[in-house]
GROMACS .gro file of C-alpha atoms in nm:
model
   99
    1MET     CA    1   1.006   0.468   2.326
    2LYS     CA    2   1.291   0.537   2.567
    3ALA     CA    3   1.299   0.825   2.813
    4LYS     CA    4   1.567   0.999   2.605
    5ASP     CA    5   1.342   0.976   2.298
    6TYR     CA    6   1.054   1.138   2.486
    7PHE     CA    7   1.291   1.406   2.614
    8ASP     CA    8   1.416   1.480   2.263
    9LYS     CA    9   1.061   1.491   2.125
   10TYR     CA   10   0.920   1.730   2.387
   11GLU     CA   11   1.219   1.930   2.511
   12SER     CA   12   1.176   2.232   2.285
   13SER     CA   13   0.803   2.264   2.363
   14PHE     CA   14   0.872   2.266   2.737
   15VAL     CA   15   1.157   2.516   2.732
   16GLU     CA   16   0.994   2.776   2.509
   17ASN     CA   17   0.870   3.076   2.702
   18ASN     CA   18   0.514   2.986   2.615
   19CYS     CA   19   0.294   2.836   2.884
   20GLU     CA   20   0.041   2.717   2.626
   21HIS     CA   21   0.306   2.511   2.440
   22ALA     CA   22   0.434   2.363   2.765
   23THR     CA   23   0.084   2.264   2.874
   24LYS     CA   24   0.018   2.100   2.538
   25ALA     CA   25   0.355   1.921   2.555
   26ALA     CA   26   0.274   1.784   2.901
   27ARG     CA   27  -0.065   1.663   2.783
   28ASP     CA   28   0.084   1.505   2.469
   29LEU     CA   29   0.357   1.335   2.672
   30LEU     CA   30   0.096   1.197   2.910
   31ILE     CA   31  -0.111   1.067   2.616
   32ASP     CA   32   0.192   0.909   2.448
   33MET     CA   33   0.297   0.733   2.766
   34SER     CA   34  -0.061   0.621   2.837
   35GLU     CA   35  -0.077   0.466   2.490
   36GLU     CA   36   0.245   0.284   2.576
   37VAL     CA   37   0.075   0.149   2.891
   38GLU     CA   38  -0.204   0.003   2.680
   39LYS     CA   39   0.038  -0.154   2.431
   40LEU     CA   40   0.252  -0.312   2.704
   41TYR     CA   41  -0.049  -0.438   2.898
   42ASN     CA   42  -0.195  -0.600   2.588
   43ALA     CA   43   0.141  -0.741   2.474
   44ARG     CA   44   0.179  -0.906   2.814
   45SER     CA   45  -0.178  -1.038   2.802
   46GLY     CA   46  -0.263  -0.857   3.124
   47LYS     CA   47  -0.595  -0.942   3.279
   48THR     CA   48  -0.587  -0.798   3.631
   49ASN     CA   49  -0.571  -0.456   3.795
   50SER     CA   50  -0.240  -0.552   3.955
   51ALA     CA   51  -0.092  -0.634   3.613
   52PHE     CA   52  -0.216  -0.297   3.486
   53ALA     CA   53  -0.069  -0.125   3.791
   54GLY     CA   54   0.265  -0.293   3.725
   55VAL     CA   55   0.276  -0.148   3.375
   56ILE     CA   56   0.180   0.196   3.509
   57LYS     CA   57   0.464   0.177   3.762
   58GLU     CA   58   0.706   0.083   3.484
   59ILE     CA   59   0.601   0.376   3.265
   60ASN     CA   60   0.606   0.607   3.569
   61GLN     CA   61   0.977   0.524   3.603
   62LYS     CA   62   1.019   0.643   3.245
   63TRP     CA   63   0.820   0.960   3.330
   64ASN     CA   64   1.057   1.025   3.620
   65ALA     CA   65   1.357   0.955   3.395
   66VAL     CA   66   1.237   1.220   3.149
   67GLY     CA   67   1.207   1.460   3.443
   68SER     CA   68   1.560   1.372   3.551
   69LEU     CA   69   1.689   1.454   3.203
   70PHE     CA   70   1.531   1.800   3.232
   71GLU     CA   71   1.685   1.843   3.579
   72LYS     CA   72   2.025   1.737   3.450
   73LYS     CA   73   2.017   1.980   3.157
   74TYR     CA   74   1.821   2.274   3.302
   75GLY     CA   75   1.842   2.230   3.680
   76VAL     CA   76   1.465   2.190   3.713
   77SER     CA   77   1.196   1.969   3.563
   78PRO     CA   78   0.857   2.075   3.428
   79LEU     CA   79   0.723   1.730   3.524
   80LYS     CA   80   0.599   1.644   3.869
   81ARG     CA   81   0.782   1.345   4.011
   82ASN     CA   82   0.546   1.042   4.004
   83GLY     CA   83   0.293   1.260   3.822
   84PHE     CA   84   0.211   0.975   3.586
   85ILE     CA   85   0.099   0.753   3.874
   86GLU     CA   86  -0.098   1.043   4.024
   87PHE     CA   87  -0.282   1.090   3.696
   88TRP     CA   88  -0.378   0.721   3.682
   89LYS     CA   89  -0.490   0.721   4.046
   90GLN     CA   90  -0.736   0.996   3.961
   91LYS     CA   91  -0.845   0.830   3.640
   92MET     CA   92  -0.893   0.486   3.799
   93PRO     CA   93  -0.955   0.516   4.176
   94GLU     CA   94  -0.964   0.136   4.208
   95LEU     CA   95  -0.587   0.139   4.154
   96VAL     CA   96  -0.514   0.367   4.451
   97ASN     CA   97  -0.443   0.080   4.691
   98ILE     CA   98  -0.233  -0.108   4.434
   99LEU     CA   99  -0.013   0.180   4.318
   0.00000   0.00000   0.00000
């Protein structure tokens, strides 16, 4: 999925005045993008941590692009810049030196 597609899918949940919906939207976006990491890694026949890190960096760029779309439309983004990489660093500490 492209960044614009993610933006369109989650925009309304983030901009509602409901913290619970925004939190769920952020979690769902993170899950969707993480599933995309797995698909890309497998499609590229990745076998190393550095290959996995490369896919994470690629999807992180998409994460940042979604954030930029929010900034462009609303002046601020609900997504932390490079938050996708930060999540994966916590989930897999062995990637810290690669990412």
